[in-house]
Tab-separated table of C-alpha atoms in Angstrom:
chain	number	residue	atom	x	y	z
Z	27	UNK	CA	0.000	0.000	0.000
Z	28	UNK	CA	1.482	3.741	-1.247
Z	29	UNK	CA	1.156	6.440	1.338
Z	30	UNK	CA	-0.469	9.641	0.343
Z	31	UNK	CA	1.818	12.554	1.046
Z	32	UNK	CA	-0.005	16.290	1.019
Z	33	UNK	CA	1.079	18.012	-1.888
Z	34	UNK	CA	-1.077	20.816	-2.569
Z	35	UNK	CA	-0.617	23.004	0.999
Z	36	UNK	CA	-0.253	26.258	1.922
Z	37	UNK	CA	2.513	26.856	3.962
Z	38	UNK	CA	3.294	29.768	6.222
Z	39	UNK	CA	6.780	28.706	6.649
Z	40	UNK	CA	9.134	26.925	4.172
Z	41	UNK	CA	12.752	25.944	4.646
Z	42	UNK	CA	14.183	25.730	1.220
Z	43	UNK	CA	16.617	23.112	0.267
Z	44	UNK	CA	19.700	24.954	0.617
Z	45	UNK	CA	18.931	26.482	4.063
Z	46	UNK	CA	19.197	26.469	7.416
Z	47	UNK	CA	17.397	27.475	10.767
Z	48	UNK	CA	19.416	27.407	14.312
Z	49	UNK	CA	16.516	28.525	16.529
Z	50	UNK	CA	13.165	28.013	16.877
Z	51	UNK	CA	10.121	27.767	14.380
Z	52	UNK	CA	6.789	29.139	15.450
Z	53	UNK	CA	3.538	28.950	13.153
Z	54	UNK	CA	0.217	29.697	13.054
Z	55	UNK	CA	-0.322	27.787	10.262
Z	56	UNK	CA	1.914	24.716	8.504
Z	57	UNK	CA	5.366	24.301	7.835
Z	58	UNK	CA	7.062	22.696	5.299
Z	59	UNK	CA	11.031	21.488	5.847
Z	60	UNK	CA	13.468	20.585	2.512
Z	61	UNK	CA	16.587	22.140	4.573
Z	62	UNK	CA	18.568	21.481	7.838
Z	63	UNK	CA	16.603	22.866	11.365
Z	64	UNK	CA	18.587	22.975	14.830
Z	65	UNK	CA	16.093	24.202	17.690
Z	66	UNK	CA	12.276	23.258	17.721
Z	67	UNK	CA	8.975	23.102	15.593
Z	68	UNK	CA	6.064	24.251	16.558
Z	69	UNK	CA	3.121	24.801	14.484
Z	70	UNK	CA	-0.890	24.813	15.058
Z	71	UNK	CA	-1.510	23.018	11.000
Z	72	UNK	CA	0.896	20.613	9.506
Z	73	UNK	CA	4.354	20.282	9.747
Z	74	UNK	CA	5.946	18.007	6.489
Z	75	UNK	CA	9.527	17.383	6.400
Z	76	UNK	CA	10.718	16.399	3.263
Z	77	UNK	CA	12.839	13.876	1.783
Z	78	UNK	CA	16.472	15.796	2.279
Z	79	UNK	CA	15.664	17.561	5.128
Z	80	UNK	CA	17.611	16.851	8.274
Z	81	UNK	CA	15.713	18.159	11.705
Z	82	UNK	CA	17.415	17.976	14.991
Z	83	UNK	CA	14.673	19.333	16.978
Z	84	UNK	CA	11.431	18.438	18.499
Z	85	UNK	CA	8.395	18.636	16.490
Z	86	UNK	CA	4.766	20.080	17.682
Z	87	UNK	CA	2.135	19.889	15.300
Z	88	UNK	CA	-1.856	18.896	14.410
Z	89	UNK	CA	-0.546	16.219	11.912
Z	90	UNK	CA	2.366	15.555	10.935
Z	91	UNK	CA	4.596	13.599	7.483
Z	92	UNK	CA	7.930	12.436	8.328
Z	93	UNK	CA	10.403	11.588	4.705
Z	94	UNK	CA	13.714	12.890	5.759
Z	95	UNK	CA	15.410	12.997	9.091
Z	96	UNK	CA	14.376	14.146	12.309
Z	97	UNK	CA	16.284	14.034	15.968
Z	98	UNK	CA	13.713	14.509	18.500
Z	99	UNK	CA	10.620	13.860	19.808
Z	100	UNK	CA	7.306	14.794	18.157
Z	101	UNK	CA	3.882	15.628	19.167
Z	102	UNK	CA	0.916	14.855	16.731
Z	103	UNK	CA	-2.570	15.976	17.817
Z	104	UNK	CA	-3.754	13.413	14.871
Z	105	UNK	CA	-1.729	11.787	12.558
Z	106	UNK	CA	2.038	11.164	12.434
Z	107	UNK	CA	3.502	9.066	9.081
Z	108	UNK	CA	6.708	8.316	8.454
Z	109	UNK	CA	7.481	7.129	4.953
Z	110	UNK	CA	9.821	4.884	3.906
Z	111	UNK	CA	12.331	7.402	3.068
Z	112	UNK	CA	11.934	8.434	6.204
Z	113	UNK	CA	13.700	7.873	9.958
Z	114	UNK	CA	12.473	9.241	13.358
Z	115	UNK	CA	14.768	9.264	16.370
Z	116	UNK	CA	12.882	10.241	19.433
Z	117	UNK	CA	9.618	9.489	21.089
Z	118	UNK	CA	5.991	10.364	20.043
Z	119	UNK	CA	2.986	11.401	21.576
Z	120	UNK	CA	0.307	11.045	18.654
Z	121	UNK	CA	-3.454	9.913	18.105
Z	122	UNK	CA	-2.586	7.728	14.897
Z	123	UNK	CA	0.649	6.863	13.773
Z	124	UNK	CA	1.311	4.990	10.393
Z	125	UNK	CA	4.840	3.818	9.341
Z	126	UNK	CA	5.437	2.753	5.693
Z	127	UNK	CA	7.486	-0.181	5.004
Z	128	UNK	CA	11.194	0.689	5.233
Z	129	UNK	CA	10.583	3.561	7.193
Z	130	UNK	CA	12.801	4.029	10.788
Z	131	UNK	CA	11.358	4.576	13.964
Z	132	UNK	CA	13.437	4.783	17.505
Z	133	UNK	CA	12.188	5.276	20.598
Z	134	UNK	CA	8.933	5.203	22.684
Z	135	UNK	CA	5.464	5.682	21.153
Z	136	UNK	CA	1.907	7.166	22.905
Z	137	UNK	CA	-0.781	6.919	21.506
Z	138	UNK	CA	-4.241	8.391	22.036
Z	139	UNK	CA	-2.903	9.873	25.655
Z	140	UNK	CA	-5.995	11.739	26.330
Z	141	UNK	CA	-8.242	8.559	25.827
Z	142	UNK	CA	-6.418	7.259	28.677
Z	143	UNK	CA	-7.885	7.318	31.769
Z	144	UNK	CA	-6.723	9.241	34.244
Z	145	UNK	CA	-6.204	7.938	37.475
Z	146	UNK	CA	-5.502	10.297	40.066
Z	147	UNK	CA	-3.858	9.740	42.991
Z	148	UNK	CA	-5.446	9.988	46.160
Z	149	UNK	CA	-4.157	13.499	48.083
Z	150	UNK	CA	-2.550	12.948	50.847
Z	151	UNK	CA	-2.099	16.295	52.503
Z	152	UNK	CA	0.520	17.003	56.110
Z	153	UNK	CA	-1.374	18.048	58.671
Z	154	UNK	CA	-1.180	22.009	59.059
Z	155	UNK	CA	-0.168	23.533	62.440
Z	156	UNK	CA	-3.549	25.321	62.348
Z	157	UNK	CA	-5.296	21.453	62.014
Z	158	UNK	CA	-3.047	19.968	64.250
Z	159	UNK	CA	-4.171	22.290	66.812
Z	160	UNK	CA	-7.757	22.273	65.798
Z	161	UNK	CA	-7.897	18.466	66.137
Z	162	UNK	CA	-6.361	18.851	69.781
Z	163	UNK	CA	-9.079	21.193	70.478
Z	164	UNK	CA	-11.595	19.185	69.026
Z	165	UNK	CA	-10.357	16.112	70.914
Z	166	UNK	CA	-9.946	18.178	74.147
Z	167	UNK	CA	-13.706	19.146	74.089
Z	168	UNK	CA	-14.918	15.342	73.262
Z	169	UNK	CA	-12.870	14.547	76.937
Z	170	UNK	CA	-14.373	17.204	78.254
Z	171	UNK	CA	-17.803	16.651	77.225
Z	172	UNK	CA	-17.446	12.811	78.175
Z	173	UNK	CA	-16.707	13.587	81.302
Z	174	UNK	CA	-19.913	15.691	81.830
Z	175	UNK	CA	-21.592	13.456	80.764
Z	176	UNK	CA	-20.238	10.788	83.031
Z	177	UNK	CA	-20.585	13.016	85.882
Z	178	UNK	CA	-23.969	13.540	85.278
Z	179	UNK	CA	-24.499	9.809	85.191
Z	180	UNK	CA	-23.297	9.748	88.407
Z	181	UNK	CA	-25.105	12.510	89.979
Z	182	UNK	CA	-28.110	11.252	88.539
């Protein structure tokens, strides 16, 4: 089975064949990598990195097509491929992730993390000054009032 790569995109960013980014990439929109980056990726529509380009840098994006090389983790709020030209070194947090044969993935893999339940740990909270005391009071006044009420037993 072929993959599908997005051809016909807009892009807000594009890092041409012959260049190079050491920094950080912020978008609004998608971003399209031919060239070297050094730094990180971070983009609310697509991020593609293409065939020659060579990314040491973690990648956030909604989806995201992997045919060149990246270093780093990436983040996928849908889809993450890596094509068969492509390699991945570093871990993913992604919805879907598809790998076509030939393709390279390292590293660790989530997938749908917010499908997940949470479980949360029950809170186990130290014992203020302020309760401490309170508790002592509280406790004080149970003695007390047992003791009332024992006298009165007697009395009675």
């Amino acid at each position: 089975m072929a993959f599908m790569k997005r051809t016909s995109k807009d892009f807000d960013v594009i890092v041409g064949l012959n260049s190079s980014i050491n920094g950080d990439v912020v978008s609004e929109g998608s971003v399209r990598i031919d060239g070297k980056v050094s730094g990180s990726i971070t983009a609310k529509g697509d991020v593609i990195i293409g065939d020659n380009a060579i990314v040491d840098a973690d990648v956030e994006a909604s989806y995201c097509e992997i045919s060149g090389k990246v270093n780093g983790s990436v983040h996928s709020e849908t889809l993450l491929k890596i094509f068969k030209s492509g390699e991945l070194n570093g871990d993913i947090t992604v919805s879907s992730f598809t790998i076509e044969e030939g393709g390279i993935f390292r590293g660790n893999c989530d997938i749908n993390p917010e499908k997940k339940e949470k479980k949360a740990k029950p809170e186990t909270k130290e014992p203020t000054k302020e309760n401490q005391n309170q508790n002592k009071n509280n406790n004080n006044n149970n003695k007390n009032n047992n003791s009332s009420n024992n006298k009165q037993k007697t009395i009675s």
